[in-house]
Structures are given as C-alpha cells and as structure tokens.
CSV table of C-alpha atoms and ligand atoms in Angstrom, one decimal:
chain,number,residue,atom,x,y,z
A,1,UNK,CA,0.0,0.0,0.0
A,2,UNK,CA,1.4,3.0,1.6
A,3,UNK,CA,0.4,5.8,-1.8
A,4,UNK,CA,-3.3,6.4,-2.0
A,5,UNK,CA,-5.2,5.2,-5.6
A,6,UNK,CA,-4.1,8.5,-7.6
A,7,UNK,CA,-0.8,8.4,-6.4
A,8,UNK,CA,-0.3,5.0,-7.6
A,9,UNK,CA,-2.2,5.6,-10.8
A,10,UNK,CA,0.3,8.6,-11.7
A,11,UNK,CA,3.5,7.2,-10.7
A,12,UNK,CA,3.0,3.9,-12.7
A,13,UNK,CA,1.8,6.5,-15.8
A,14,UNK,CA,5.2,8.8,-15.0
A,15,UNK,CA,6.9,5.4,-16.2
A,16,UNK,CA,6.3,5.6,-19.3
A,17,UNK,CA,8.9,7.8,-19.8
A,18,UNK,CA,12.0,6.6,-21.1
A,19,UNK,CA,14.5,6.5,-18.3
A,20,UNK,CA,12.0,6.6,-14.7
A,21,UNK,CA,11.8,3.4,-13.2
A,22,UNK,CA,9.7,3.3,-10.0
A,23,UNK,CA,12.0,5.8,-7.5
A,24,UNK,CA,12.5,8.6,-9.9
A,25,UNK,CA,8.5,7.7,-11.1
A,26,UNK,CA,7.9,8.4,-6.6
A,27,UNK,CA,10.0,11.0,-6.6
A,28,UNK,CA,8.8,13.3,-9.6
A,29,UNK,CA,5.1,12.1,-8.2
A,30,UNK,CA,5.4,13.6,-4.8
A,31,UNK,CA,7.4,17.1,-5.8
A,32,UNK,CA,5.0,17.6,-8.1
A,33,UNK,CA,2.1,17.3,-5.9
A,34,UNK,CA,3.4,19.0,-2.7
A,35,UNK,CA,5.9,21.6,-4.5
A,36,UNK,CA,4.1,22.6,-8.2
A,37,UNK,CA,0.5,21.5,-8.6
A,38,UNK,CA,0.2,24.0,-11.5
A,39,UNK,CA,3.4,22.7,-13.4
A,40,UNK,CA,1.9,19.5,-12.9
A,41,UNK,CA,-1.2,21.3,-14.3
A,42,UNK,CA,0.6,23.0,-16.7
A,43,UNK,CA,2.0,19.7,-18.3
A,44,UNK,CA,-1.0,17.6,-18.9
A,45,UNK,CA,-2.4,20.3,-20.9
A,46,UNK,CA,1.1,20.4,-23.1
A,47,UNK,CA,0.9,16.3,-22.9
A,48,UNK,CA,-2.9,16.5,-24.1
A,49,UNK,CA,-2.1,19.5,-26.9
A,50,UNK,CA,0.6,17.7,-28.0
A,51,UNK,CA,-0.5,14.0,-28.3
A,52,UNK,CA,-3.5,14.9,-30.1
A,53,UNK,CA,-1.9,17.9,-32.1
A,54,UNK,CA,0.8,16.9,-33.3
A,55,UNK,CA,1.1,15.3,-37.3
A,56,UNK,CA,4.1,15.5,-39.3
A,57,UNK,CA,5.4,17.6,-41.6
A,58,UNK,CA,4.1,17.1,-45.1
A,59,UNK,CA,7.7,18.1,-46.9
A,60,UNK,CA,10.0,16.3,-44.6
A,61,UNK,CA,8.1,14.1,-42.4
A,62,UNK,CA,9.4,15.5,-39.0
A,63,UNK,CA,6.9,15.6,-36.0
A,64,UNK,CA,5.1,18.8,-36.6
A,65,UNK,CA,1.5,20.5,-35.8
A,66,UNK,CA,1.5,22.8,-39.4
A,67,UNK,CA,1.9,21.6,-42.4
A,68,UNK,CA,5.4,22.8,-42.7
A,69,UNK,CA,7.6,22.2,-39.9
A,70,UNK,CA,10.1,25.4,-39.0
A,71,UNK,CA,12.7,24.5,-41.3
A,72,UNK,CA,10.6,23.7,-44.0
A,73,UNK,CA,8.9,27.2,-44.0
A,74,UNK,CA,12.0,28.8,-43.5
A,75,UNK,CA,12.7,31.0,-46.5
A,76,UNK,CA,16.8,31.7,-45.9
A,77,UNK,CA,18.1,28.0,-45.9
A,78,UNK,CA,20.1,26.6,-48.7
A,79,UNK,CA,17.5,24.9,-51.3
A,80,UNK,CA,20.1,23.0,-52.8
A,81,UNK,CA,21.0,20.7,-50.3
A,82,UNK,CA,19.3,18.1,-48.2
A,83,UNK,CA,19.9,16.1,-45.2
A,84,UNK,CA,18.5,12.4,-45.3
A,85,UNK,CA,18.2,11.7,-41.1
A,86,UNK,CA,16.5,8.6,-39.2
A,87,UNK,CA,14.3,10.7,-36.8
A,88,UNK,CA,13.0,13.7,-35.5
A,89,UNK,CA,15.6,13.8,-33.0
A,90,UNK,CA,18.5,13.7,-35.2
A,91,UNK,CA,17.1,17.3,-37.1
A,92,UNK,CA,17.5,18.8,-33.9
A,93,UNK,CA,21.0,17.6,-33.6
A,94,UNK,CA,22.1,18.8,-37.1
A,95,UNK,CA,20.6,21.8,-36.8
A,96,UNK,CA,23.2,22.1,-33.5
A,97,UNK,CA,26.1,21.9,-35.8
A,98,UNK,CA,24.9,25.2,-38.2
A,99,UNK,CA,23.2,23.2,-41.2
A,100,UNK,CA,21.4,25.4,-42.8
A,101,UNK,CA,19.8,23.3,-45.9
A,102,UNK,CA,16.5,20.8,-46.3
A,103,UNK,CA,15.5,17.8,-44.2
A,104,UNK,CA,14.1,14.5,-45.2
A,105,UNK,CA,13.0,12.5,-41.6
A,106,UNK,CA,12.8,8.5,-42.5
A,107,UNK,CA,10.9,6.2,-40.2
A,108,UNK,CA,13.6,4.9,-38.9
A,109,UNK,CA,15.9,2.4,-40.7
A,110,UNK,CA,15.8,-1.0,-42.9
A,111,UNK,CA,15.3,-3.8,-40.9
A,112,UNK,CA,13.8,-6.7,-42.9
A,113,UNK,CA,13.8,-9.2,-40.2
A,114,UNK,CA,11.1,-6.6,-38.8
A,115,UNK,CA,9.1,-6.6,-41.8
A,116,UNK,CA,10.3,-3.2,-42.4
A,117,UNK,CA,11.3,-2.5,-46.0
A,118,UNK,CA,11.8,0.7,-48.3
A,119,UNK,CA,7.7,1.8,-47.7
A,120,UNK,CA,7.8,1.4,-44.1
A,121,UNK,CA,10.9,3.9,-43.5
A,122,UNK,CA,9.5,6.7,-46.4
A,123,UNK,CA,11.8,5.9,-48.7
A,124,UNK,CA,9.5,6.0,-52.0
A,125,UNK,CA,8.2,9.7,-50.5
A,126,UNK,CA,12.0,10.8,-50.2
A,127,UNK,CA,12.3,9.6,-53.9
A,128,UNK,CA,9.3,11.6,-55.0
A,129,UNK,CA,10.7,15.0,-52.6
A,130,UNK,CA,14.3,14.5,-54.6
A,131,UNK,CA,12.5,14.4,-57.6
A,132,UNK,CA,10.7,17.8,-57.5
A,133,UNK,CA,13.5,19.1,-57.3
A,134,UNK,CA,16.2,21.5,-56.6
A,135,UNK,CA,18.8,19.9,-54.8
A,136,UNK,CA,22.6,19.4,-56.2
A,137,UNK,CA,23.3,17.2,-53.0
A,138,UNK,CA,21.8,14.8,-51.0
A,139,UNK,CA,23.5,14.2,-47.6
A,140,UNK,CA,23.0,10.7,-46.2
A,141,UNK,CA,22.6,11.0,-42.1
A,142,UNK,CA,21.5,8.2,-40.9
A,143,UNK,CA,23.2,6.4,-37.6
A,144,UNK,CA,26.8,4.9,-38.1
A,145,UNK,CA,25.0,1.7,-37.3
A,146,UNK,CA,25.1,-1.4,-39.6
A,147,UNK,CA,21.3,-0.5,-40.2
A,148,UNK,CA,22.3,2.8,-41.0
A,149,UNK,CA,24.8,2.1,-43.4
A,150,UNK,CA,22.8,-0.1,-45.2
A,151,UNK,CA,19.9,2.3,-45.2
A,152,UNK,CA,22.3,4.6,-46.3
A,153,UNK,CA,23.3,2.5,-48.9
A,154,UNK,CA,20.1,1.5,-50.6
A,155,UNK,CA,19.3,5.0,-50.9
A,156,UNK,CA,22.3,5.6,-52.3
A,157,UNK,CA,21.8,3.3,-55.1
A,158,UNK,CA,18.3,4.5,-55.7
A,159,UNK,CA,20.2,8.1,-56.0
A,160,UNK,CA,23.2,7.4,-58.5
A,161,UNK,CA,20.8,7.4,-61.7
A,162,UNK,CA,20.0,11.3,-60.5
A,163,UNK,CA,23.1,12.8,-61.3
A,164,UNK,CA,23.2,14.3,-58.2
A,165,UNK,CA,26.2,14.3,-55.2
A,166,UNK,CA,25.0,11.4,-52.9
A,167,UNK,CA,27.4,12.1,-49.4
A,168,UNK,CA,27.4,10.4,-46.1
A,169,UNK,CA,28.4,11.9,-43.1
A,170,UNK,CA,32.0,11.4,-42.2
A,171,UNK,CA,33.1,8.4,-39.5
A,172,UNK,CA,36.0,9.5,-37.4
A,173,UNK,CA,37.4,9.4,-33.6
A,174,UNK,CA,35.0,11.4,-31.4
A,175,UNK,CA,35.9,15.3,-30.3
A,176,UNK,CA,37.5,14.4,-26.9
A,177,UNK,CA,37.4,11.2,-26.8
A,178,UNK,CA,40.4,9.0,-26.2
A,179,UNK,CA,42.1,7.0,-28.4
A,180,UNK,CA,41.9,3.6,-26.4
A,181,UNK,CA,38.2,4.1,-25.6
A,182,UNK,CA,37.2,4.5,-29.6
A,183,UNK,CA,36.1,1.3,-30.7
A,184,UNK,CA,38.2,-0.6,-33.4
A,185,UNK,CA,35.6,-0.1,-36.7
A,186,UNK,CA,35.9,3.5,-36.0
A,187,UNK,CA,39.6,3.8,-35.5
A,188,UNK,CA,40.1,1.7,-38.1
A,189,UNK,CA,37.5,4.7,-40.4
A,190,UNK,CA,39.6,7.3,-38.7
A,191,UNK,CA,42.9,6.1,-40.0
A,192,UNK,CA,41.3,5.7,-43.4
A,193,UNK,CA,39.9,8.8,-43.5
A,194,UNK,CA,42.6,10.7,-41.9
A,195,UNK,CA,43.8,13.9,-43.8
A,196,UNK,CA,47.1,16.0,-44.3
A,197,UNK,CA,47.9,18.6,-41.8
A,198,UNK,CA,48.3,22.4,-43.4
A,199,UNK,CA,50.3,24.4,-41.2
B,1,UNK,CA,13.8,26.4,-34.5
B,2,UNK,CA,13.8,22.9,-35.0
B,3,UNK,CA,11.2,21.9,-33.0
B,4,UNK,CA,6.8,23.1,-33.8
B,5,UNK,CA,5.1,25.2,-31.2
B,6,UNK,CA,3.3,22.4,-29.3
B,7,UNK,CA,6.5,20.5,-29.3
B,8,UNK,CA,8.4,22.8,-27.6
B,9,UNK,CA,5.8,23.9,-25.3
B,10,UNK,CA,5.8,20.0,-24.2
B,11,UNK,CA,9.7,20.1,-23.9
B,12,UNK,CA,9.7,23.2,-22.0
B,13,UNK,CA,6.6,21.6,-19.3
B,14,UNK,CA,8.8,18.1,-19.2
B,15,UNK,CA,11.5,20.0,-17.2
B,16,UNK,CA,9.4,20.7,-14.5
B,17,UNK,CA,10.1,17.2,-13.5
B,18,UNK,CA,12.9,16.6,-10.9
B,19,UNK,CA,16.0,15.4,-12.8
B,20,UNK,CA,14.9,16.6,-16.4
B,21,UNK,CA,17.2,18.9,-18.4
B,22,UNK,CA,16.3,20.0,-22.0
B,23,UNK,CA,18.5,16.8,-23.3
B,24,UNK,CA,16.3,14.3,-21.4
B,25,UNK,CA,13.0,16.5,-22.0
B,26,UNK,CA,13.3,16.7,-26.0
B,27,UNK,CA,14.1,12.7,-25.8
B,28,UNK,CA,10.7,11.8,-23.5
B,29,UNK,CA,8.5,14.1,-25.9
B,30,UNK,CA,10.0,12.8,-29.4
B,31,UNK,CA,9.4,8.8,-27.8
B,32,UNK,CA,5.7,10.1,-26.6
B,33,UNK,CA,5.1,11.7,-30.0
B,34,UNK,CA,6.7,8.9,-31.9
B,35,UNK,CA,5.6,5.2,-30.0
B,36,UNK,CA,3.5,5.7,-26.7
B,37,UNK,CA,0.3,8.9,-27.8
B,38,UNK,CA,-1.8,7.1,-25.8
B,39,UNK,CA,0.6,6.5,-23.1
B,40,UNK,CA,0.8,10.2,-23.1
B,41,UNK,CA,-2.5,10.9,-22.6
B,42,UNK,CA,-3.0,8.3,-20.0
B,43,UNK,CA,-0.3,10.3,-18.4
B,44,UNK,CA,-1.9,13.8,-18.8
B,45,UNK,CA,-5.1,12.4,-17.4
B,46,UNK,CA,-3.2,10.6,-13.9
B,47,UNK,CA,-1.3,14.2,-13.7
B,48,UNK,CA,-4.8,16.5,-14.0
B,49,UNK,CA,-6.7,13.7,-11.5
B,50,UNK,CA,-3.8,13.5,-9.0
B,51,UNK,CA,-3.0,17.3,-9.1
B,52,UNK,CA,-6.9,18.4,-9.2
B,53,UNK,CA,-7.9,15.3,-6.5
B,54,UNK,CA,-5.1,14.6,-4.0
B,55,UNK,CA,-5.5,16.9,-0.7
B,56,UNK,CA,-4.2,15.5,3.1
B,57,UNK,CA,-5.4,12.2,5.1
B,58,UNK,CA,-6.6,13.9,7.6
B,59,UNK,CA,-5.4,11.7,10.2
B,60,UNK,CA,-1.7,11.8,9.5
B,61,UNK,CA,-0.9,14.8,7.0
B,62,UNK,CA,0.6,12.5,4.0
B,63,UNK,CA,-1.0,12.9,0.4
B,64,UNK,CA,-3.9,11.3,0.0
B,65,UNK,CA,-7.6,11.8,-1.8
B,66,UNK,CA,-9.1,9.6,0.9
B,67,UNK,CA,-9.9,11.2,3.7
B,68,UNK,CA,-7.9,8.5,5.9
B,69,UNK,CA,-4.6,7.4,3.6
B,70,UNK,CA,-4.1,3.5,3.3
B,71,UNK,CA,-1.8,3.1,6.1
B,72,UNK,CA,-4.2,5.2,8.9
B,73,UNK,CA,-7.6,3.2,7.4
B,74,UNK,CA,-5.3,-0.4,8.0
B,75,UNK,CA,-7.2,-1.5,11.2
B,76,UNK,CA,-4.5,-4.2,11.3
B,77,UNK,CA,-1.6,-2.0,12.5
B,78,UNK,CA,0.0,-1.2,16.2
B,79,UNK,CA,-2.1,1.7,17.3
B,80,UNK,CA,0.8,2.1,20.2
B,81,UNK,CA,3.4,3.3,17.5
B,82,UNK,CA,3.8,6.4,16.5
B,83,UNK,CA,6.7,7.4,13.8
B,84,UNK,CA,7.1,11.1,13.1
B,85,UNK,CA,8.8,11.6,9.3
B,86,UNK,CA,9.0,15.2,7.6
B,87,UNK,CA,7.2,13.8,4.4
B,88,UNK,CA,4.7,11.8,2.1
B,89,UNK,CA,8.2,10.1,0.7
B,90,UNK,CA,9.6,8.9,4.1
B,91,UNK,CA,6.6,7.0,5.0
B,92,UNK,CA,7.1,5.2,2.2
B,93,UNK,CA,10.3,4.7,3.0
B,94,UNK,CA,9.6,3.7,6.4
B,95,UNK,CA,7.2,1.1,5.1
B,96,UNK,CA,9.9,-0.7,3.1
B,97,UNK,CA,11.2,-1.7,6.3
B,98,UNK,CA,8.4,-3.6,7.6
B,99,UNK,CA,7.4,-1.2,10.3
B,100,UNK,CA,3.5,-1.0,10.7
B,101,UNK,CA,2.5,1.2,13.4
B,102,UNK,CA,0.8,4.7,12.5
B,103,UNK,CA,2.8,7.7,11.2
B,104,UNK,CA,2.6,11.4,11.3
B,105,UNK,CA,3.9,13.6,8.3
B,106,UNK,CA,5.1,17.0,9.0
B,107,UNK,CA,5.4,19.4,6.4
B,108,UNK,CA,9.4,19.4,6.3
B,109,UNK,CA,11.5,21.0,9.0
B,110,UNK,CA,11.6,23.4,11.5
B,111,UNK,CA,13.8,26.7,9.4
B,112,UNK,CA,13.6,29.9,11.5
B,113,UNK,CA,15.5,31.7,9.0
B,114,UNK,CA,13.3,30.9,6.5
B,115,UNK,CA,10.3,31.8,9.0
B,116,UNK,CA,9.1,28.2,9.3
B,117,UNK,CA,8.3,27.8,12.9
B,118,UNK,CA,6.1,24.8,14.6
B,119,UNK,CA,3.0,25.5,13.1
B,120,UNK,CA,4.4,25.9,9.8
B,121,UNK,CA,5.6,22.2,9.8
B,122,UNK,CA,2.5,20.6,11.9
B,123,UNK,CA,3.5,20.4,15.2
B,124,UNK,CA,0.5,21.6,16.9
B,125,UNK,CA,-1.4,19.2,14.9
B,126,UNK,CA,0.7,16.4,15.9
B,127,UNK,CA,0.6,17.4,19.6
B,128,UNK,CA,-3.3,17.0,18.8
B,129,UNK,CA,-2.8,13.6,17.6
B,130,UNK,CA,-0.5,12.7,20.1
B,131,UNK,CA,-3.0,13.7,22.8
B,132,UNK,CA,-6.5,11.7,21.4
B,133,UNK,CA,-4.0,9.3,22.6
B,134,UNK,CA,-2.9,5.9,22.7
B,135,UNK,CA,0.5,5.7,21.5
B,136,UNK,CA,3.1,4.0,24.1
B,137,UNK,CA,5.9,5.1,21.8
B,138,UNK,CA,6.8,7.8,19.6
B,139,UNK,CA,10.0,7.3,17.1
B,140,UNK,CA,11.0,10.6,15.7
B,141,UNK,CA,12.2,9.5,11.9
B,142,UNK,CA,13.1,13.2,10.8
B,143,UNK,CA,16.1,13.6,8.3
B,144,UNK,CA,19.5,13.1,10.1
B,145,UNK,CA,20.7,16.1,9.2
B,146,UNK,CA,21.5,19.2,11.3
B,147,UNK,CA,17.6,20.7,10.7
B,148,UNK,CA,15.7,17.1,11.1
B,149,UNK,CA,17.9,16.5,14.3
B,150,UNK,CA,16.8,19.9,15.6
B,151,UNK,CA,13.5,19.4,14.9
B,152,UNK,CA,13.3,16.3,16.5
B,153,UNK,CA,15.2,17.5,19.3
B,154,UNK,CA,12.1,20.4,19.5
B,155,UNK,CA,9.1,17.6,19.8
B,156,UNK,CA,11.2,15.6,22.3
B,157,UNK,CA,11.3,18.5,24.5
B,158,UNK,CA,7.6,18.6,23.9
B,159,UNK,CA,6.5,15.6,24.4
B,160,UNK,CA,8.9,15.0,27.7
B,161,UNK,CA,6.0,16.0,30.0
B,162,UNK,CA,3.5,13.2,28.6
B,163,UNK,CA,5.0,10.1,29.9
B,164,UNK,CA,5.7,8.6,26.4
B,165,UNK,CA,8.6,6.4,25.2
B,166,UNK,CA,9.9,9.0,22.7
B,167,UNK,CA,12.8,7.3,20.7
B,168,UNK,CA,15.4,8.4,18.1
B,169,UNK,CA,16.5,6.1,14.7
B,170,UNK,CA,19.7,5.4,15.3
B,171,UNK,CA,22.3,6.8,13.8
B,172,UNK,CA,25.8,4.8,12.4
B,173,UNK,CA,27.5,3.7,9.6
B,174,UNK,CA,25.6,2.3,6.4
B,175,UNK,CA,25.0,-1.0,5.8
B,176,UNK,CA,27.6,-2.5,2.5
B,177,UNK,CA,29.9,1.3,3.0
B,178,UNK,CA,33.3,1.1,3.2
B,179,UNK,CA,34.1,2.7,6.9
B,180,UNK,CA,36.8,5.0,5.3
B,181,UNK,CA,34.2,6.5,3.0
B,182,UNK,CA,31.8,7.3,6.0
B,183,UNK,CA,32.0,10.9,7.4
B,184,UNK,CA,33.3,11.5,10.8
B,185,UNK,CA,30.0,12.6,12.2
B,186,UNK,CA,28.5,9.3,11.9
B,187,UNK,CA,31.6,7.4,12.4
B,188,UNK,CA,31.5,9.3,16.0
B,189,UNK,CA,27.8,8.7,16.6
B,190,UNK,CA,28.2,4.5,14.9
B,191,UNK,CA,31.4,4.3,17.7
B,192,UNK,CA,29.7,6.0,20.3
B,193,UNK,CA,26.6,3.5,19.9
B,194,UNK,CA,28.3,0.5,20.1
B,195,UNK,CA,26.5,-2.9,20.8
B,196,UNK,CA,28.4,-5.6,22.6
B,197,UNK,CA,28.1,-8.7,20.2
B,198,UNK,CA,26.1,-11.7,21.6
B,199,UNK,CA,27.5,-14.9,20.3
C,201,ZN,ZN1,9.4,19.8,-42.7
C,202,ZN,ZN1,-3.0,9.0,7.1
C-alpha cells in the first residue's frame, strides 16, 4: 500500500517515460504534488495538446503540428541541399552543428527481419521529394549503425541514376574522446579517412 | 527552431520534472510523440486527476484523496506506534522496512530563517494527535541532518512531559559502506553507539 489510488495511478503513468523506473517515477510524483501542482497542471495540458496535435510535416516528415515544420517554411536555408536523417531527433541535432539546408525524416531504418522495407521507412516519399527538385546534394545522415549504413546505402543506389552528389556523413574518432576508448571499426574509419595537416 | 510550437511547449513543461534537463526533455516528448500517444494521454489524465484530487489524510498529514490514507484506514496496524517523518516520501520509505505502526507527516523541518516555525511544519497538529491518545511510543524519523535532528530534538522537549517512550533512529555507519568512506559525524555517533556482540 502506503500511496493512495491516484498516487499510484500517476507514478505507474510517469513510467512511461524513457529513463523513470519506479524511484525517480515516486519522486517526480510527490514534488510535483506538494511543491508545483500547476506545473503538474501546466504539463497535462502540453501532454494532451501535443499528443492529439501533433502530425508531421508534409515536406520532410518530422513531428510537426503545421503543415510545414520550421525548417521547411524557412525561407533563408540553402535549397540546394538536403539532409537524409532517421528521426526527429537527429534534425534537432544537425541543426546544433549550423546546417542550414532541407531535411528528409525516414521512419527509422531497414530492418527486414522486422518486416520493415523501403515503404515502411519513407523511402519512396524521399524519392518523390528529390524528384521535384532543386537539390545538387543529397546528404546521407542516418546512424553509423550497420542498419544505417545499409539504409544509407540503398538510398544511395536508388540516388546514383540522378546525377546528383550522394554524401554520407563522415566516420572519425570522437571530439574528446580518447584514443583507447574509440572502438576498433571507428579507429580503423579514422585512419582511413585521416587527412594531411596544413600548417 | 527545430522543433513546432506544441513541441516545444511540451519540452519546456517536461523540465518541471525533478532530474529533467532539456536533453532528457526533447528525448521523452519525441518517444511520446513517436511510439507511446496514448501512453501520453494516459499520463496527462493521472497528472490533471492526482493534481486536481489529492488533498491531506486527515489523520496523519501524507497525500492522499481519501480522507484516511491507506496506512491510517489499515485496522490491522499497532495503534501504540507512532513514527514522526517530515514527508509523504519517508513513510514510504519507512514502510519498506516492515514497520506497521501509525505515522505522522510534517510538512518538512523546523527553518527559523526561513520563518518556518512549529505551526508551519504541523506540530500543533501532531501534539493533537498525540494527545487523542494511545500511543506507548513515539519514534521521531526526521532527516539526520543538522535541521531534522533539531527538529526532532524540539518535539522531544515537547513531548517529555506526557510520559511517552519518545525514541530516536539510530544513527551509524551504512550498511555494504566502506568505513573509510563514512563521514566523521557518523563514524562518532556509529562508535559512540556500540552494541556488545552476543555470540
Ligand atoms: Zn518539414
Ligand atoms: Zn494517514
């Protein structure tokens, strides 16, 4: 026993999020109700709003409530490129690095053991996106997973008839990292790739 | 950018959550958005019920929309126990030990720089609970920290004229710690309360 019925009720719904197990799922339960009962508030309306709200982007597919998500209707990005990622997530962390050009968001990547071929992930509406036009190169993002690269791949394949520039994002040794902690496929992509030094 | 309206707005209400940066928040609302909708709204409606319905047992001051909370409606309990905590979180925690008296829930600490005197926490109220009687033995449970020990200090003094067993958890060193990784204080207080071993 010990939490009353709606106690229990919202710290086994709090679990749902990725990462609470049942302490954090107590914790965040019990601050919420005896510290910020309008947060609390506050955040079922943005749960509610946004679960039944939210669609996806008709261009590029990312979670969004318009039609155009904000870097579809942006006006000032670079037309002539566009950035092939897995999820919603990963536009967010391109964006971090100053990309300023399209998106494409897959659903995910290849996984034919799942049943998921090239019309699960999107990849016929990313064909039919490329094809109206406009871009001079198509930048492969997805994860440097072995589903990635092969999702990577087979779009690739799909592209060369285009005559457009097909990249992939560069594999290399982490920023900080250290060298015995890299794992040996990437070390051995770092080495491969490694470039001269202009000094 | 990056991210539509609603999205954010849901982002920005996630980090009212104890423990949830904007890293953590954008990951729970993309997962929501993407694999559990109805998980999310099963979530906004335990968060609108438990924020709009939970009030006080009446009895012992923990949360709870009942008007007695589970462990003061148990009839199957030792009405002779009393254990004093400074909240809903350490009865819970009290539980997990098997204990299964009654318990009293102040509302945090006594802090006379931050003007929270006795009635600010409860104690009148627990005096009042104290006096309809029947306890044998009251454990104060407060924190063991500089403020909980004072406080529990302050309702010993109080309670010294009543003719009650009023007892202290005991204080020491952690079971599974490493001794040289155990702070002076409680090294003092584990040495000073010694126990000759029976064998
Ligand atoms: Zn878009
Ligand atoms: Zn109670």
């Amino acid at each position: 026993m010990s939490f009353s019925p709606l106690i229990r009720q919202l710290i086994d719904a709090l679990r749902i999020l990725p990462g609470v197990g049942q302490k954090t799922a107590q914790r965040m339960a019990l601050q919420l109700l005896e510290r910020d009962r309008s947060g609390g508030l506050r955040l079922a309306q943005a749960l509610t709003r946004a679960m039944e709200g939210v669609g996806h982007c008709k261009q590029c597919h990312t979670l969004s409530e318009d039609e155009l998500c904000p870097q579809c209707a942006d006006p000032r990005r670079d037309d002539s490129l566009l950035c092939v990622v897995q999820g919603p997530m990963d536009v967010f962390a391109v964006e971090q690095t100053g990309f300023r050009g399209r998106y494409f968001v897959l659903k995910g990547h290849l996984s034919p053991l799942d049943g998921l071929g090239p019309e699960a992930i999107g990849i016929p509406d990313l064909m039919a996106r490329i094809d109206q036009g406009g871009f001079s190169e198509v930048i492969l993002a997805t994860n440097p997973t072995v589903e990635g690269e092969a999702t990577a791949h087979y779009i690739a394949q799909l592209l060369m008839p285009k005559g457009l520039v097909v990249s992939r994002i560069a594999h290399g040794v982490p920023l900080g990292g250290e060298l015995d902690l890299v794992d040996g496929g990437t070390l051995a992509h770092a080495l491969a790739g490694r470039k001269p030094i202009h000094l």
